[in-house]
XYZ file of C-alpha atoms in Angstrom:
634
model
C -39.848 -31.422 72.998
C -36.450 -32.461 71.497
C -36.319 -33.009 67.723
C -34.330 -36.195 67.893
C -37.206 -37.730 69.802
C -39.464 -36.869 66.958
C -37.211 -38.204 64.257
C -35.887 -41.435 65.748
C -35.614 -44.083 63.092
C -37.625 -47.228 62.737
C -40.587 -45.891 64.697
C -43.974 -47.020 63.508
C -46.179 -44.468 61.830
C -48.318 -43.934 64.897
C -45.303 -43.105 66.978
C -44.101 -40.711 64.219
C -47.435 -39.015 64.195
C -47.603 -38.624 67.986
C -44.099 -37.068 68.123
C -44.704 -34.770 65.208
C -47.961 -33.633 66.576
C -46.263 -32.501 69.786
C -43.377 -30.918 67.637
C -45.779 -29.031 65.431
C -47.133 -25.718 66.507
C -50.654 -26.464 67.822
C -51.363 -23.232 69.598
C -55.099 -22.541 69.760
C -57.115 -19.638 71.016
C -58.890 -19.877 74.400
C -62.236 -19.774 72.754
C -61.436 -22.836 70.675
C -60.302 -24.669 73.764
C -63.506 -23.812 75.540
C -65.507 -25.038 72.607
C -63.522 -28.259 72.456
C -64.029 -29.005 76.129
C -67.742 -28.458 75.842
C -68.186 -30.614 72.665
C -66.564 -34.044 72.395
C -67.539 -34.336 68.753
C -65.528 -31.173 67.938
C -62.507 -32.612 69.822
C -62.686 -35.844 67.850
C -63.158 -33.983 64.506
C -60.308 -31.595 65.162
C -58.018 -34.379 66.223
C -58.799 -36.321 63.074
C -58.149 -33.187 60.936
C -54.819 -32.600 62.673
C -53.808 -36.216 62.224
C -54.516 -35.953 58.478
C -52.434 -32.748 58.120
C -49.573 -34.068 60.245
C -49.218 -37.515 58.777
C -47.029 -36.508 55.801
C -44.893 -34.301 58.062
C -44.360 -37.323 60.298
C -43.143 -39.327 57.362
C -40.712 -36.611 56.315
C -39.265 -36.168 59.820
C -38.877 -39.927 60.124
C -37.036 -40.077 56.839
C -34.451 -37.527 58.132
C -33.106 -40.358 60.353
C -33.679 -43.239 57.877
C -30.693 -45.497 57.077
C -31.416 -45.175 53.383
C -29.384 -42.261 51.970
C -31.878 -41.533 49.203
C -34.769 -41.234 51.689
C -32.679 -38.803 53.729
C -31.949 -36.838 50.627
C -35.641 -36.675 49.763
C -36.426 -35.492 53.310
C -33.797 -32.771 53.023
C -35.296 -31.476 49.744
C -38.529 -31.209 51.632
C -37.102 -29.339 54.629
C -39.178 -26.278 53.732
C -42.376 -28.325 54.176
C -41.329 -29.432 57.653
C -40.275 -25.904 58.568
C -43.605 -24.430 57.450
C -45.451 -27.005 59.575
C -43.337 -26.268 62.600
C -43.465 -22.484 62.252
C -40.562 -20.027 62.551
C -40.151 -20.313 66.350
C -39.918 -24.059 66.519
C -37.889 -24.124 63.329
C -35.294 -21.950 65.101
C -35.453 -23.774 68.344
C -35.704 -27.393 67.217
C -35.158 -27.977 63.512
C -31.960 -25.904 63.136
C -30.346 -27.557 66.174
C -31.331 -30.933 64.764
C -29.646 -30.078 61.431
C -26.467 -29.257 63.469
C -26.415 -32.930 64.500
C -26.408 -34.230 60.874
C -22.742 -33.220 60.505
C -21.672 -36.862 60.503
C -23.916 -37.822 57.616
C -23.005 -38.832 54.100
C -21.400 -36.095 51.931
C -24.258 -36.000 49.492
C -26.726 -35.371 52.345
C -24.557 -32.618 53.814
C -24.317 -31.039 50.337
C -28.109 -31.055 50.091
C -28.417 -29.437 53.533
C -25.904 -26.765 52.598
C -27.884 -26.017 49.436
C -31.228 -25.834 51.187
C -30.053 -23.484 53.942
C -29.090 -20.877 51.359
C -32.858 -19.925 50.924
C -34.106 -20.950 54.301
C -34.326 -17.492 55.871
C -38.067 -17.225 55.232
C -38.685 -20.321 57.365
C -36.799 -19.051 60.416
C -38.724 -15.741 60.473
C -37.080 -13.609 57.784
C -33.789 -11.617 57.704
C -34.223 -10.599 61.340
C -33.513 -14.245 62.327
C -31.344 -15.228 59.430
C -28.294 -15.529 61.668
C -29.738 -18.801 63.110
C -28.744 -20.393 59.787
C -25.068 -19.608 60.421
C -24.427 -22.298 62.983
C -25.170 -25.392 60.778
C -23.417 -23.708 57.828
C -20.391 -23.157 60.041
C -20.211 -26.824 60.849
C -20.662 -27.680 57.186
C -17.830 -25.308 56.225
C -15.359 -27.389 58.212
C -15.955 -30.861 56.744
C -13.453 -32.717 54.630
C -15.463 -32.881 51.374
C -14.621 -29.936 49.191
C -18.011 -29.719 47.427
C -19.806 -29.509 50.791
C -17.485 -26.748 52.054
C -17.823 -24.726 48.849
C -21.611 -24.976 48.904
C -21.660 -23.981 52.635
C -19.551 -20.949 51.848
C -21.788 -20.043 48.922
C -24.936 -20.412 51.125
C -23.282 -18.431 53.930
C -22.538 -15.516 51.611
C -26.206 -15.429 50.586
C -27.244 -15.363 54.242
C -24.665 -12.589 54.994
C -26.356 -10.273 52.454
C -29.511 -10.447 54.548
C -27.882 -9.620 57.915
C -27.980 -6.186 59.442
C -24.952 -4.470 61.021
C -25.854 -5.802 64.499
C -26.096 -9.389 63.288
C -22.827 -8.969 61.370
C -21.070 -7.667 64.504
C -22.451 -10.129 67.068
C -23.046 -13.230 64.933
C -21.078 -13.445 61.745
C -17.746 -11.790 62.638
C -17.198 -14.077 65.653
C -17.956 -16.977 63.317
C -15.472 -15.692 60.686
C -12.870 -15.300 63.402
C -13.365 -18.946 64.557
C -12.986 -20.221 61.056
C -9.918 -18.042 60.307
C -8.139 -19.341 63.426
C -9.395 -22.845 63.276
C -6.959 -25.608 64.124
C -7.934 -27.741 61.151
C -7.145 -26.312 57.707
C -10.632 -26.959 56.319
C -12.107 -24.117 58.407
C -9.380 -21.634 57.277
C -9.934 -22.552 53.644
C -13.674 -21.788 53.959
C -12.971 -18.528 55.750
C -11.122 -17.254 52.660
C -14.297 -17.148 50.659
C -16.311 -15.138 53.171
C -14.269 -11.957 53.452
C -15.311 -10.222 50.222
C -19.028 -10.410 50.872
C -19.022 -9.159 54.475
C -16.357 -6.430 54.107
C -18.642 -3.707 52.749
C -21.148 -4.291 55.560
C -18.601 -3.630 58.336
C -17.483 -0.582 60.199
C -14.056 0.929 59.428
C -12.655 -0.695 62.589
C -14.076 -4.053 61.693
C -12.741 -3.709 58.086
C -9.271 -3.060 59.559
C -9.475 -6.268 61.524
C -10.723 -8.157 58.396
C -7.703 -6.931 56.430
C -5.405 -8.133 59.116
C -7.185 -11.520 59.337
C -7.131 -12.001 55.590
C -3.401 -11.168 55.623
C -2.985 -13.951 58.227
C -4.606 -16.409 55.803
C -2.369 -15.381 52.892
C 0.676 -16.137 55.068
C -0.735 -19.446 56.296
C 1.797 -22.353 56.440
C -0.646 -24.760 54.729
C -0.486 -24.668 50.900
C -4.197 -25.464 50.551
C -5.044 -22.381 52.674
C -2.704 -20.192 50.686
C -4.285 -21.460 47.456
C -7.736 -20.574 48.829
C -6.513 -17.118 49.892
C -4.975 -16.516 46.418
C -8.174 -17.577 44.768
C -10.290 -15.234 47.001
C -7.894 -12.346 46.723
C -9.272 -11.080 43.390
C -12.833 -10.625 44.813
C -11.528 -9.262 48.102
C -9.377 -6.687 46.367
C -12.470 -5.216 44.643
C -13.782 -4.135 47.988
C -10.618 -2.196 49.039
C -9.546 1.332 48.299
C -6.520 1.733 46.207
C -4.444 2.851 49.086
C -5.549 -0.089 51.320
C -4.615 -2.370 48.482
C -1.167 -0.864 48.072
C -0.426 -0.702 51.824
C -1.917 -3.941 53.196
C -2.552 -6.455 50.388
C -0.013 -5.776 47.634
C 3.075 -6.816 49.690
C 1.324 -10.111 50.575
C 0.242 -10.609 46.948
C 3.847 -10.186 45.833
C 4.762 -12.761 48.386
C 2.286 -15.259 46.904
C 3.743 -14.724 43.440
C 7.051 -16.146 44.679
C 5.618 -18.942 46.719
C 7.322 -22.380 46.541
C 4.120 -24.047 45.306
C 3.330 -23.499 41.642
C -0.318 -24.168 42.352
C -0.301 -21.027 44.515
C 1.638 -18.949 42.031
C -0.663 -19.783 39.102
C -3.695 -18.425 41.015
C -2.053 -15.045 41.427
C -2.341 -14.342 37.708
C -6.068 -13.759 38.025
C -5.491 -11.635 41.063
C -2.996 -9.573 39.013
C -5.638 -8.960 36.353
C -8.081 -7.631 39.000
C -5.531 -5.471 40.703
C -4.380 -4.066 37.387
C -7.942 -2.947 36.683
C -7.906 -0.884 39.853
C -4.490 0.755 39.281
C -3.699 3.403 36.729
C -1.202 2.493 33.895
C 1.621 4.298 35.763
C 0.836 2.378 38.945
C 0.668 -0.857 37.030
C 4.097 -0.186 35.599
C 5.398 0.674 39.057
C 3.942 -2.140 41.115
C 2.947 -4.992 38.707
C 5.009 -5.106 35.490
C 8.068 -6.751 37.005
C 5.880 -9.349 38.694
C 4.049 -10.078 35.433
C 7.399 -10.620 33.638
C 8.461 -12.973 36.268
C 5.216 -14.978 36.141
C 5.413 -15.111 32.335
C 8.921 -16.648 32.606
C 8.100 -18.839 35.635
C 9.923 -22.164 35.889
C 6.526 -23.918 35.970
C 4.674 -24.286 32.654
C 1.329 -24.157 34.549
C 2.080 -20.613 35.670
C 3.074 -19.528 32.156
C -0.059 -21.235 30.883
C -2.223 -19.015 33.081
C -0.306 -15.919 31.958
C -1.013 -16.962 28.306
C -4.646 -17.566 29.183
C -5.187 -14.122 30.583
C -2.664 -12.261 28.347
C -5.066 -10.063 26.364
C -7.103 -9.303 29.532
C -3.906 -8.257 31.207
C -2.981 -6.015 28.286
C -6.361 -4.296 28.385
C -5.959 -3.675 32.149
C -2.445 -2.435 31.747
C -3.229 0.022 29.005
C -2.182 0.549 25.434
C 1.036 2.334 26.210
C 2.491 -0.472 28.368
C 1.133 -3.103 26.015
C 3.023 -1.616 23.015
C 6.178 -0.876 24.928
C 6.539 -3.809 27.335
C 4.351 -6.750 26.450
C 5.553 -7.809 23.022
C 8.730 -9.558 24.217
C 6.744 -11.377 26.928
C 4.184 -12.538 24.370
C 6.932 -13.691 21.906
C 8.417 -15.751 24.827
C 5.078 -17.421 25.432
C 4.391 -18.189 21.782
C 7.888 -19.761 21.614
C 7.426 -21.653 24.875
C 8.863 -25.158 25.198
C 5.464 -26.534 26.360
C 2.780 -27.154 23.709
C -0.106 -26.253 25.960
C 1.401 -22.784 26.549
C 1.968 -22.230 22.800
C -1.594 -23.287 22.071
C -3.025 -20.749 24.506
C -0.617 -18.029 23.161
C -1.668 -18.710 19.538
C -5.285 -18.378 20.547
C -4.528 -14.946 22.048
C -2.455 -13.761 19.158
C -5.156 -12.226 16.859
C -6.648 -10.220 19.684
C -3.279 -9.161 20.979
C -2.310 -8.045 17.428
C -5.183 -5.507 17.508
C -3.417 -3.810 20.440
C 0.005 -3.303 18.818
C 1.333 -1.754 15.671
C 1.169 -3.546 12.252
C 4.854 -3.270 11.811
C 5.449 -5.106 15.093
C 3.129 -7.905 14.022
C 5.171 -8.356 10.793
C 8.520 -8.148 12.514
C 7.859 -10.010 15.809
C 4.767 -12.141 15.620
C 4.534 -13.492 12.051
C 8.045 -15.173 12.128
C 6.870 -16.961 15.249
C 3.679 -18.067 13.520
C 5.721 -19.274 10.597
C 7.830 -21.381 12.889
C 4.719 -22.818 14.544
C 3.315 -23.923 11.164
C 6.009 -26.579 11.182
C 6.015 -27.276 14.898
C 6.496 -30.895 15.813
C 3.369 -30.821 18.044
C 0.342 -31.454 15.745
C -2.018 -29.821 18.245
C -0.001 -26.606 18.087
C -0.263 -26.682 14.279
C -3.996 -27.230 14.567
C -4.212 -24.203 16.894
C -2.337 -22.098 14.276
C -4.651 -23.238 11.567
C -7.698 -22.270 13.665
C -6.506 -18.834 14.634
C -4.343 -17.625 11.676
C -7.407 -16.187 9.899
C -7.616 -13.568 12.653
C -4.539 -11.799 11.268
C -6.093 -11.167 7.836
C -8.378 -8.297 8.763
C -5.524 -6.630 10.701
C -2.951 -6.990 7.955
C -5.168 -6.086 5.045
C -5.243 -7.522 1.541
C -1.751 -7.024 0.265
C 0.016 -8.142 3.415
C -2.305 -11.104 3.804
C -1.407 -12.276 0.261
C 2.291 -11.771 0.975
C 2.634 -13.292 4.444
C -0.392 -15.469 5.136
C -1.305 -17.192 1.870
C 1.919 -19.302 1.814
C 1.179 -20.389 5.325
C -2.439 -21.326 4.329
C -1.082 -23.530 1.616
C 1.393 -25.188 3.883
C -1.315 -25.870 6.476
C -3.643 -27.280 3.798
C -0.925 -29.881 3.051
C -0.401 -30.820 6.757
C -0.366 -34.518 7.581
C -2.703 -34.030 10.575
C -6.364 -33.916 9.510
C -7.429 -31.497 12.166
C -4.971 -28.950 10.791
C -6.406 -29.173 7.314
C -9.946 -29.115 8.689
C -9.317 -26.033 10.784
C -7.769 -24.012 7.952
C -10.617 -24.981 5.506
C -13.398 -24.043 7.897
C -11.991 -20.566 8.340
C -11.233 -19.603 4.673
C -14.452 -17.561 4.428
C -13.058 -14.864 6.685
C -9.815 -14.738 4.677
C -11.985 -14.371 1.512
C -13.583 -11.248 2.858
C -10.159 -9.609 2.981
C -8.427 -10.749 -0.204
C -11.301 -11.744 -2.345
C -12.350 -15.193 -3.534
C -10.762 -14.824 -6.924
C -7.224 -14.528 -5.566
C -7.958 -17.071 -2.870
C -9.389 -19.679 -5.253
C -6.633 -19.354 -7.784
C -3.965 -19.657 -4.997
C -5.587 -22.448 -3.132
C -7.803 -24.361 -5.664
C -5.197 -27.100 -6.320
C -4.926 -27.810 -2.582
C -8.775 -27.607 -2.258
C -9.225 -30.159 -5.055
C -6.660 -32.444 -3.501
C -8.422 -32.208 -0.093
C -11.753 -33.052 -1.726
C -10.446 -36.571 -1.913
C -8.852 -36.570 1.576
C -9.064 -39.872 3.393
C -10.574 -38.146 6.430
C -14.272 -37.690 5.720
C -14.541 -34.648 7.948
C -12.006 -32.875 5.803
C -14.056 -33.735 2.626
C -17.143 -32.499 4.501
C -15.578 -29.111 5.286
C -14.604 -28.752 1.635
C -18.251 -29.415 0.503
C -19.556 -26.702 2.847
C -17.051 -24.252 1.376
C -18.024 -24.996 -2.311
C -21.121 -22.758 -2.555
C -19.045 -19.681 -1.467
C -16.456 -20.497 -4.154
C -19.207 -21.117 -6.696
C -20.890 -17.780 -6.077
C -17.650 -15.940 -6.764
C -16.036 -17.993 -9.526
C -18.892 -18.011 -11.981
C -20.534 -20.886 -13.820
C -17.919 -21.451 -16.526
C -15.012 -21.722 -14.085
C -17.053 -23.882 -11.772
C -18.172 -26.317 -14.478
C -14.624 -26.694 -15.641
C -12.894 -27.055 -12.261
C -15.355 -28.237 -9.661
C -18.497 -29.735 -11.102
C -17.133 -33.286 -11.488
C -15.755 -32.999 -7.966
C -19.234 -32.160 -6.636
C -20.870 -34.989 -8.495
C -18.262 -37.453 -7.274
C -19.348 -36.834 -3.709
C -22.740 -38.308 -4.388
C -20.968 -41.692 -4.676
C -18.894 -41.324 -1.447
C -18.665 -44.261 0.884
C -19.684 -42.114 3.815
C -23.355 -41.298 4.132
C -22.656 -37.846 5.713
C -20.688 -36.912 2.657
C -23.428 -38.071 0.257
C -26.064 -36.157 2.228
C -23.950 -33.003 2.323
C -23.380 -33.335 -1.417
C -27.166 -33.325 -2.080
C -27.564 -30.218 0.071
C -24.588 -28.690 -1.800
C -26.239 -29.275 -5.183
C -29.452 -27.660 -3.976
C -27.486 -24.486 -2.996
C -25.668 -24.512 -6.395
C -29.059 -24.605 -8.161
C -29.999 -21.551 -6.152
C -26.790 -19.819 -7.306
C -26.604 -20.860 -10.976
C -30.371 -21.355 -11.708
C -32.647 -24.193 -12.784
C -31.574 -24.116 -16.410
C -28.033 -24.951 -15.403
C -29.402 -27.790 -13.241
C -31.453 -29.118 -16.086
C -28.608 -29.168 -18.577
C -25.656 -29.985 -16.388
C -26.560 -31.736 -13.145
C -29.790 -33.658 -13.711
C -28.571 -35.841 -16.602
C -25.683 -37.113 -14.477
C -27.871 -37.584 -11.365
C -30.478 -39.562 -13.424
C -27.828 -41.879 -14.749
C -27.170 -42.975 -11.166
C -30.737 -44.302 -10.979
C -29.560 -47.190 -13.296
C -26.546 -48.100 -11.134
C -26.345 -51.677 -9.847
C -25.518 -50.471 -6.329
C -28.742 -49.583 -4.485
C -26.899 -46.896 -2.530
C -26.440 -44.948 -5.737
C -30.172 -45.300 -6.586
C -31.098 -44.091 -3.133
C -28.732 -41.079 -3.520
C -30.481 -40.290 -6.745
C -33.819 -40.014 -4.840
C -32.158 -37.986 -2.035
C -30.697 -35.600 -4.584
C -33.838 -35.090 -6.651
C -35.879 -34.490 -3.428
C -33.402 -31.880 -2.212
C -33.181 -30.119 -5.607
C -36.956 -30.194 -6.302
C -37.774 -26.997 -4.419
C -35.362 -25.013 -6.587
C -36.746 -26.457 -9.934
C -39.698 -25.477 -12.078
C -42.723 -27.669 -12.350
C -41.932 -28.329 -16.008
C -38.546 -29.739 -15.105
C -40.080 -31.897 -12.370
C -42.585 -33.263 -14.880
C -40.065 -33.899 -17.656
C -37.066 -35.020 -15.689
C -37.573 -35.646 -12.007
C -40.919 -37.403 -11.763
C -40.230 -40.039 -14.462
C -36.934 -40.851 -12.739
C -38.567 -41.296 -9.328
C -41.510 -43.349 -10.622
C -39.077 -45.553 -12.632
C -37.695 -46.918 -9.302
C -41.071 -47.981 -7.949
C -40.371 -51.662 -8.835
C -36.872 -51.659 -7.373
C -35.939 -54.938 -5.652
C -34.643 -53.220 -2.612
C -37.313 -52.121 -0.070
C -35.184 -49.174 1.092
C -35.227 -47.765 -2.426
C -39.006 -48.303 -2.721
C -39.966 -46.516 0.466
C -37.628 -43.654 -0.558
C -39.669 -43.418 -3.795
C -42.689 -42.829 -1.565
C -40.823 -40.241 0.531
C -39.642 -38.530 -2.703
C -43.195 -38.354 -4.058
C -44.323 -36.869 -0.715
C -41.927 -33.953 -1.391
C -42.923 -33.608 -5.040
C -46.715 -33.637 -4.524
C -47.055 -30.081 -3.027
C -44.754 -28.679 -5.753
C -46.817 -30.319 -8.530
C -50.053 -29.034 -6.949
C -48.849 -25.442 -7.044
C -48.925 -25.268 -10.941
C -52.096 -25.863 -12.944
C -50.117 -27.615 -15.728
C -48.813 -30.323 -13.338
C -51.742 -30.754 -10.907
C -53.379 -33.538 -12.903
C -50.141 -35.556 -12.636
C -50.908 -36.111 -8.908
C -54.305 -37.672 -9.613
C -53.105 -39.679 -12.616
C -49.611 -40.879 -12.128
C -48.574 -40.189 -8.476
C -51.698 -41.645 -6.718
C -51.534 -44.658 -8.943
C -47.893 -45.361 -7.958
C -48.612 -44.725 -4.284
C -51.625 -47.179 -4.297
C -49.292 -49.793 -5.785
C -46.741 -49.137 -2.974
C -49.494 -49.356 -0.351
C -49.909 -53.042 -1.215
C -46.142 -53.664 -1.006
C -44.917 -56.705 0.940
C -42.604 -54.500 3.113
C -44.186 -52.792 6.099
C -41.990 -49.680 5.867
C -42.821 -49.162 2.181
C -46.490 -49.419 2.937
C -46.160 -46.922 5.870
C -44.465 -44.200 3.819
C -46.708 -44.839 0.788
C -49.800 -44.424 2.931
C -48.423 -41.253 4.484
C -47.760 -39.716 0.964
C -51.108 -40.919 -0.303
C -52.982 -38.945 2.402
C -51.172 -35.768 1.226
C -51.917 -36.540 -2.448
C -55.657 -37.071 -1.819
C -55.965 -33.905 0.266
C -57.234 -30.956 -1.646
């Protein structure tokens, strides 16, 4: 029975069931038939059972023709269920031809079909019958929508891996030939993506034909097809021997590199990387170097952009000798490019490229370019320099970094664009590992202090995160003199993220300098904030004390921290009061750990929490009750 009869839309459920029943494999043994004929009750029971099993299948089949796109999508996602009910034979004979007829459906439905067919071989009878899936995929590979074609090609490549040599010869290669010579360009585009997968499964004669056909696609008159061929060339070249590549593909590749369309030429850069990996350094120099120079100086910035993107990968493929002798002028040209996007890519490649060349070349050729980029008119280029300049420090070593890079760091720290300042600050740790924090801090400290008050809060945040590293190297005396007031000033910042980071910063500093330092230096100034008229200052006091508590001794908490927290229990602002409860929740486990402070929980803390539990504000009561449970737990 024809599948379209089964799946005709707008049928009632009974009709759907009847059709599906006839579509579904209902073969029974002769003994069962005899039993059924002799027993009407068995016939009725069996029919009821089959109806129950087939009903959901009927619904799914009906949905395949439904006008609602979402229902059709749902049905496609359950194609496996339908196929299992039909069995392999009827799936091949009826369901697959039916899917061929859905070619005029919505793109999203076609995309779902293409995706489902990738793993559909088990439903058609296994790899032996996997070639039945090629027909609907061939149709999907010729549609207008790019996503559908790409998915069809991807699924077809999965199916090809399951095919044996006979299926390849009699089923797939004729399909590939049809796509390659298709009148409409969409088929030829899809054909480009199929050659690499099937090539290794073919006989030498068939491989020769494939190389000829692929060459035909490379020389296609349609730019879209040439782009697809250029994109597929890298994978296809992996399957060829070196001699085949030189004799058959290389002349066509070189032709693509000089194509009129820059969208074709830019795709050849990735091909060049792959071909260079196959060739020896001498062969690269003979066949590819001139082409690479030409692409690196291409009139289109998009092509130069691609060369910059793959530059270090190209250098690794070409070998160290060619890189040192030939690639430096090309890289200098890219880093001095007129287009900002190219310069940004080149700057990002510079530290890795510097590892492949001599130190003297870096100083003579690259650093002057970097110095010019530090004052480039494009702020995004300067930001890229700030982000990547630290990569030169391990290569140059301590003395050369101090001589050549430190002045550039200072210049970037004073840049007008906040992203430049942020990028240089966030990478100072790596520079510190090379030259030492003592030299770094003395050289950059004035600029760092200035940036601590930067109008961009993200810059201030980056400085805060860098402070513990400075503190651990500078020592307590230098820190107290130069940076302590700065750290405390952040507690009063207008931005919450800064205040929050400042509390975490103080906690780290207590871990570095010790609790005695915190008791004598930090706590008195934090406690003063508890009396400030601005409730945000009072809340920051609670945040800071809670954060620092884990690094303080029970005695300090009893003498300094707890009285300050409890002193805010009658604050007129509910937010402050419920943060009192949250602070006490943090302090309770610490107080319980020491026998000298345990009784404070039962005497002072619980009393305060009970008072807060009767507060007029619901949030205060919630946090107080939560802390009280912890306080009363042994």
